[in-house]
GROMACS .gro file of C-alpha atoms in nm:
model
  264
    1MET     CA    1  -1.446  -0.686   4.714
    2ALA     CA    2  -1.336  -0.333   4.798
    3THR     CA    3  -1.580  -0.051   4.729
    4THR     CA    4  -1.488   0.166   4.430
    5SER     CA    5  -1.469   0.543   4.475
    6ILE     CA    6  -1.334   0.838   4.279
    7ALA     CA    7  -1.012   0.802   4.478
    8THR     CA    8  -0.995   0.434   4.377
    9LEU     CA    9  -1.027   0.519   4.008
   10GLN     CA   10  -0.762   0.791   4.035
   11LYS     CA   11  -0.526   0.547   4.208
   12MET     CA   12  -0.586   0.290   3.935
   13LYS     CA   13  -0.485   0.545   3.672
   14ARG     CA   14  -0.168   0.637   3.860
   15GLU     CA   15  -0.073   0.272   3.899
   16GLY     CA   16  -0.164   0.172   3.543
   17VAL     CA   17  -0.443  -0.066   3.647
   18LYS     CA   18  -0.712  -0.077   3.380
   19ILE     CA   19  -1.067   0.014   3.488
   20SER     CA   20  -1.365  -0.197   3.378
   21SER     CA   21  -1.715  -0.056   3.351
   22LEU     CA   22  -2.047  -0.145   3.191
   23THR     CA   23  -2.389   0.009   3.150
   24ALA     CA   24  -2.656  -0.122   3.385
   25TYR     CA   25  -3.027  -0.054   3.401
   26ASP     CA   26  -3.176  -0.286   3.663
   27SER     CA   27  -3.118  -0.447   3.999
   28SER     CA   28  -3.038  -0.803   3.893
   29PHE     CA   29  -2.771  -0.722   3.636
   30ALA     CA   30  -2.617  -0.458   3.863
   31LYS     CA   31  -2.578  -0.717   4.139
   32LEU     CA   32  -2.423  -0.971   3.903
   33MET     CA   33  -2.178  -0.722   3.750
   34THR     CA   34  -2.061  -0.612   4.092
   35GLU     CA   35  -2.010  -0.973   4.202
   36GLN     CA   36  -1.794  -1.036   3.895
   37GLY     CA   37  -1.560  -0.745   3.965
   38VAL     CA   38  -1.683  -0.467   3.734
   39ASP     CA   39  -1.531  -0.150   3.882
   40PHE     CA   40  -1.826   0.080   3.822
   41MET     CA   41  -2.158   0.098   3.638
   42LEU     CA   42  -2.312   0.365   3.420
   43VAL     CA   43  -2.687   0.404   3.413
   44GLY     CA   44  -2.677   0.514   3.052
   45ASP     CA   45  -2.938   0.699   2.854
   46SER     CA   46  -2.863   0.420   2.607
   47LEU     CA   47  -3.158   0.263   2.786
   48GLY     CA   48  -3.363   0.450   2.526
   49ASN     CA   49  -3.223   0.218   2.261
   50VAL     CA   50  -3.175  -0.112   2.444
   51VAL     CA   51  -3.458  -0.103   2.699
   52GLN     CA   52  -3.724   0.122   2.549
   53GLY     CA   53  -3.670   0.026   2.185
   54ARG     CA   54  -3.618   0.379   2.058
   55ASN     CA   55  -3.386   0.478   1.773
   56SER     CA   56  -3.188   0.732   1.977
   57THR     CA   57  -3.129   0.853   2.332
   58VAL     CA   58  -3.310   1.184   2.271
   59PRO     CA   59  -3.656   1.076   2.402
   60VAL     CA   60  -3.516   0.955   2.739
   61THR     CA   61  -3.639   1.170   3.029
   62LEU     CA   62  -3.492   1.264   3.365
   63ASP     CA   63  -3.764   1.056   3.531
   64ASP     CA   64  -3.650   0.756   3.326
   65MET     CA   65  -3.292   0.809   3.442
   66ALA     CA   66  -3.392   0.849   3.807
   67TYR     CA   67  -3.607   0.534   3.796
   68HIS     CA   68  -3.331   0.316   3.651
   69THR     CA   69  -3.072   0.466   3.885
   70LYS     CA   70  -3.285   0.362   4.180
   71CYS     CA   71  -3.314   0.009   4.037
   72VAL     CA   72  -2.937  -0.024   3.992
   73ARG     CA   73  -2.868   0.113   4.338
   74ARG     CA   74  -3.100  -0.142   4.498
   75GLY     CA   75  -2.913  -0.425   4.329
   76ALA     CA   76  -2.568  -0.293   4.416
   77PRO     CA   77  -2.589  -0.086   4.735
   78GLU     CA   78  -2.213  -0.039   4.769
   79ALA     CA   79  -2.120   0.003   4.401
   80PHE     CA   80  -1.994   0.317   4.230
   81VAL     CA   81  -2.276   0.430   4.001
   82ILE     CA   82  -2.274   0.707   3.741
   83SER     CA   83  -2.597   0.835   3.585
   84ASP     CA   84  -2.638   1.007   3.252
   85MET     CA   85  -2.811   1.341   3.246
   86SER     CA   86  -3.061   1.302   2.965
   87PHE     CA   87  -3.116   1.521   2.660
   88MET     CA   88  -3.173   1.891   2.737
   89THR     CA   89  -3.169   1.845   3.116
   90TYR     CA   90  -2.847   2.048   3.152
   91SER     CA   91  -2.899   2.343   2.917
   92THR     CA   92  -2.822   2.601   3.186
   93PRO     CA   93  -2.619   2.575   3.506
   94GLU     CA   94  -2.922   2.631   3.730
   95GLN     CA   95  -3.127   2.366   3.550
   96THR     CA   96  -2.835   2.126   3.575
   97TYR     CA   97  -2.792   2.170   3.949
   98ASP     CA   98  -3.156   2.077   4.019
   99ASN     CA   99  -3.161   1.783   3.779
  100ALA     CA  100  -2.825   1.650   3.898
  101ALA     CA  101  -2.956   1.661   4.254
  102THR     CA  102  -3.248   1.442   4.145
  103LEU     CA  103  -3.009   1.177   4.010
  104MET     CA  104  -2.782   1.192   4.314
  105GLN     CA  105  -3.083   1.149   4.543
  106ALA     CA  106  -3.189   0.851   4.331
  107GLY     CA  107  -2.858   0.682   4.414
  108ALA     CA  108  -2.592   0.809   4.173
  109ASN     CA  109  -2.237   0.878   4.293
  110MET     CA  110  -2.163   1.095   3.988
  111VAL     CA  111  -2.345   1.243   3.689
  112LYS     CA  112  -2.233   1.239   3.325
  113LEU     CA  113  -2.276   1.522   3.076
  114GLU     CA  114  -2.203   1.522   2.702
  115GLY     CA  115  -2.025   1.821   2.554
  116GLY     CA  116  -1.717   2.041   2.547
  117GLU     CA  117  -1.612   2.384   2.660
  118TRP     CA  118  -1.966   2.521   2.678
  119LEU     CA  119  -2.006   2.308   2.991
  120GLU     CA  120  -1.713   2.459   3.183
  121GLU     CA  121  -1.927   2.690   3.399
  122THR     CA  122  -2.178   2.414   3.466
  123ILE     CA  123  -1.913   2.160   3.564
  124ASN     CA  124  -1.741   2.410   3.789
  125GLY     CA  125  -2.074   2.486   3.958
  126LEU     CA  126  -2.153   2.119   4.010
  127HIS     CA  127  -1.805   2.057   4.151
  128THR     CA  128  -1.841   2.351   4.388
  129ARG     CA  129  -2.176   2.214   4.506
  130GLY     CA  130  -2.034   1.869   4.580
  131ILE     CA  131  -2.167   1.685   4.275
  132PRO     CA  132  -1.895   1.482   4.097
  133VAL     CA  133  -1.894   1.502   3.717
  134CYS     CA  134  -1.798   1.263   3.440
  135ALA     CA  135  -1.750   1.447   3.110
  136HIS     CA  136  -1.800   1.289   2.766
  137LEU     CA  137  -1.623   1.381   2.441
  138GLY     CA  138  -1.590   1.233   2.093
  139LEU     CA  139  -1.910   1.088   1.954
  140LEU     CA  140  -2.198   1.240   2.151
  141PRO     CA  141  -2.513   1.028   2.107
  142GLN     CA  142  -2.742   1.310   2.224
  143SER     CA  143  -2.602   1.526   1.941
  144VAL     CA  144  -2.637   1.263   1.669
  145ASN     CA  145  -2.876   1.484   1.473
  146VAL     CA  146  -2.614   1.759   1.454
  147LEU     CA  147  -2.326   1.520   1.385
  148GLY     CA  148  -2.517   1.359   1.099
  149GLY     CA  149  -2.508   1.007   1.236
  150TYR     CA  150  -2.291   0.778   1.446
  151LYS     CA  151  -1.950   0.863   1.300
  152VAL     CA  152  -1.593   0.841   1.430
  153GLN     CA  153  -1.481   1.181   1.562
  154GLY     CA  154  -1.136   1.344   1.574
  155LYS     CA  155  -0.992   1.183   1.260
  156GLU     CA  156  -0.862   1.513   1.121
  157GLU     CA  157  -0.573   1.680   1.306
  158GLN     CA  158  -0.770   1.999   1.370
  159GLN     CA  159  -1.057   1.796   1.517
  160ALA     CA  160  -0.811   1.600   1.729
  161GLU     CA  161  -0.650   1.917   1.863
  162ASN     CA  162  -0.993   2.059   1.940
  163THR     CA  163  -1.093   1.746   2.132
  164LEU     CA  164  -0.768   1.750   2.328
  165ARG     CA  165  -0.814   2.118   2.415
  166GLN     CA  166  -1.170   2.055   2.533
  167ALA     CA  167  -1.059   1.759   2.746
  168LYS     CA  168  -0.805   1.977   2.925
  169ALA     CA  169  -1.064   2.251   2.974
  170LEU     CA  170  -1.319   2.013   3.125
  171GLU     CA  171  -1.060   1.871   3.363
  172ALA     CA  172  -0.966   2.224   3.470
  173ALA     CA  173  -1.334   2.303   3.527
  174GLY     CA  174  -1.363   2.016   3.775
  175ALA     CA  175  -1.455   1.701   3.582
  176GLN     CA  176  -1.314   1.395   3.763
  177LEU     CA  177  -1.366   1.136   3.490
  178LEU     CA  178  -1.385   1.150   3.110
  179VAL     CA  179  -1.556   0.914   2.866
  180LEU     CA  180  -1.408   0.913   2.515
  181GLU     CA  181  -1.630   0.761   2.247
  182CYS     CA  182  -1.547   0.657   1.890
  183ILE     CA  183  -1.217   0.836   1.833
  184PRO     CA  184  -0.889   0.712   1.683
  185SER     CA  185  -0.670   0.512   1.921
  186SER     CA  186  -0.387   0.762   1.880
  187LEU     CA  187  -0.612   1.044   2.003
  188GLY     CA  188  -0.732   0.833   2.296
  189LYS     CA  189  -0.369   0.793   2.401
  190ARG     CA  190  -0.288   1.164   2.357
  191ILE     CA  191  -0.577   1.270   2.575
  192THR     CA  192  -0.512   1.005   2.838
  193ASP     CA  193  -0.145   1.104   2.863
  194ALA     CA  194  -0.237   1.474   2.890
  195LEU     CA  195  -0.487   1.439   3.177
  196THR     CA  196  -0.455   1.354   3.544
  197ILE     CA  197  -0.816   1.231   3.563
  198PRO     CA  198  -0.902   0.878   3.441
  199THR     CA  199  -1.025   0.832   3.085
  200ILE     CA  200  -1.278   0.561   2.997
  201GLY     CA  201  -1.292   0.455   2.634
  202ILE     CA  202  -1.567   0.312   2.421
  203GLY     CA  203  -1.410   0.275   2.079
  204ALA     CA  204  -1.117   0.496   2.186
  205GLY     CA  205  -0.835   0.241   2.173
  206PRO     CA  206  -0.640   0.036   2.425
  207ASP     CA  207  -0.449   0.320   2.591
  208THR     CA  208  -0.734   0.486   2.780
  209ASP     CA  209  -0.735   0.420   3.154
  210GLY     CA  210  -1.041   0.199   3.128
  211GLN     CA  211  -1.315   0.065   2.905
  212ILE     CA  212  -1.693   0.074   2.899
  213LEU     CA  213  -1.943  -0.112   2.683
  214VAL     CA  214  -2.320  -0.116   2.660
  215MET     CA  215  -2.422  -0.434   2.839
  216HIS     CA  216  -2.644  -0.553   2.556
  217ASP     CA  217  -2.357  -0.522   2.307
  218MET     CA  218  -2.107  -0.720   2.515
  219LEU     CA  219  -2.368  -0.992   2.566
  220GLY     CA  220  -2.439  -1.012   2.191
  221MET     CA  221  -2.804  -0.922   2.245
  222ASN     CA  222  -2.822  -0.687   1.944
  223SER     CA  223  -2.803  -0.966   1.692
  224ASP     CA  224  -2.858  -0.741   1.391
  225TYR     CA  225  -2.568  -0.509   1.473
  226LEU     CA  226  -2.251  -0.530   1.682
  227PRO     CA  227  -2.043  -0.209   1.689
  228LYS     CA  228  -1.683  -0.240   1.573
  229PHE     CA  229  -1.561  -0.152   1.924
  230ALA     CA  230  -1.769  -0.422   2.095
  231LYS     CA  231  -1.717  -0.794   2.153
  232ASP     CA  232  -1.962  -1.073   2.237
  233PHE     CA  233  -1.830  -1.195   2.572
  234LEU     CA  234  -2.132  -1.419   2.635
  235ALA     CA  235  -2.043  -1.632   2.333
  236GLN     CA  236  -1.697  -1.685   2.479
  237GLY     CA  237  -1.796  -1.707   2.846
  238GLY     CA  238  -2.103  -1.927   2.822
  239SER     CA  239  -2.297  -1.771   3.110
  240LEU     CA  240  -2.386  -1.419   3.218
  241ALA     CA  241  -2.160  -1.432   3.522
  242ASP     CA  242  -1.871  -1.570   3.314
  243ALA     CA  243  -1.924  -1.302   3.049
  244PHE     CA  244  -1.895  -1.021   3.304
  245ARG     CA  245  -1.595  -1.184   3.469
  246LEU     CA  246  -1.424  -1.243   3.134
  247TYR     CA  247  -1.484  -0.884   3.028
  248THR     CA  248  -1.328  -0.753   3.349
  249GLU     CA  249  -1.029  -0.986   3.315
  250GLN     CA  250  -0.965  -0.895   2.951
  251VAL     CA  251  -0.990  -0.521   3.017
  252ARG     CA  252  -0.753  -0.557   3.312
  253SER     CA  253  -0.499  -0.760   3.112
  254GLY     CA  254  -0.519  -0.537   2.805
  255GLU     CA  255  -0.649  -0.820   2.587
  256PHE     CA  256  -0.958  -0.609   2.519
  257PRO     CA  257  -0.986  -0.400   2.315
  258ALA     CA  258  -0.784  -0.576   2.046
  259PRO     CA  259  -0.677  -0.399   1.723
  260GLU     CA  260  -0.994  -0.509   1.543
  261HIS     CA  261  -1.202  -0.313   1.796
  262CYS     CA  262  -1.014   0.014   1.741
  263TYR     CA  263  -1.017   0.305   1.497
  264LYS     CA  264  -0.704   0.434   1.320
   0.00000   0.00000   0.00000
């Protein structure tokens, strides 16, 4: 299969081809996802929850992220890999540059940061220094203590306008990809239509340029809780390889996410 790049993802947006992505944390799953056509992988700080057994992403360290990025890269040497910058590792531009370099040297093609307009200077500095950035708006797991829990964001018109404004600002600052998490489908469409960079939704409706899920959710491994925006593809596919292939096919066709996976 062809190697994914930022240019590939931008071309997919222009041509209306949906982008499929999943979180990955180790070599074996990264290899299998790539073989089944997943367009890119995110080494998510969600590893704090699904790998380390913690109740949030806050305790995850930069060393944790670098370690898992190296594991994913070994399993998928040619894949496009994004790595999360963990909690409080990008408080200032200078701190961010050093920590982003650590993740890039570990094997990332791009780093992801959670937050809005306060990150404009940082994103611009990373872009200038040759480090591609994926921004993240909507529900911000690292800010769950401020948000008061895992709640849908942007439901009120003022909140929606604020999120749209921030999305435009982050694109102007140099972000080349944007993750939108837990927002109404209508807002996901508004933001996607307003930007030239690809948007990747997780609970952001069917009109974003692509979708991402936490691997453990789409395999039904969190038996006590399945988020509204997730679907158990392993139950339908029957094997790990089939689950990843089915996910990619249903994202590409628009079958996933269905209305029951979306927020109004």
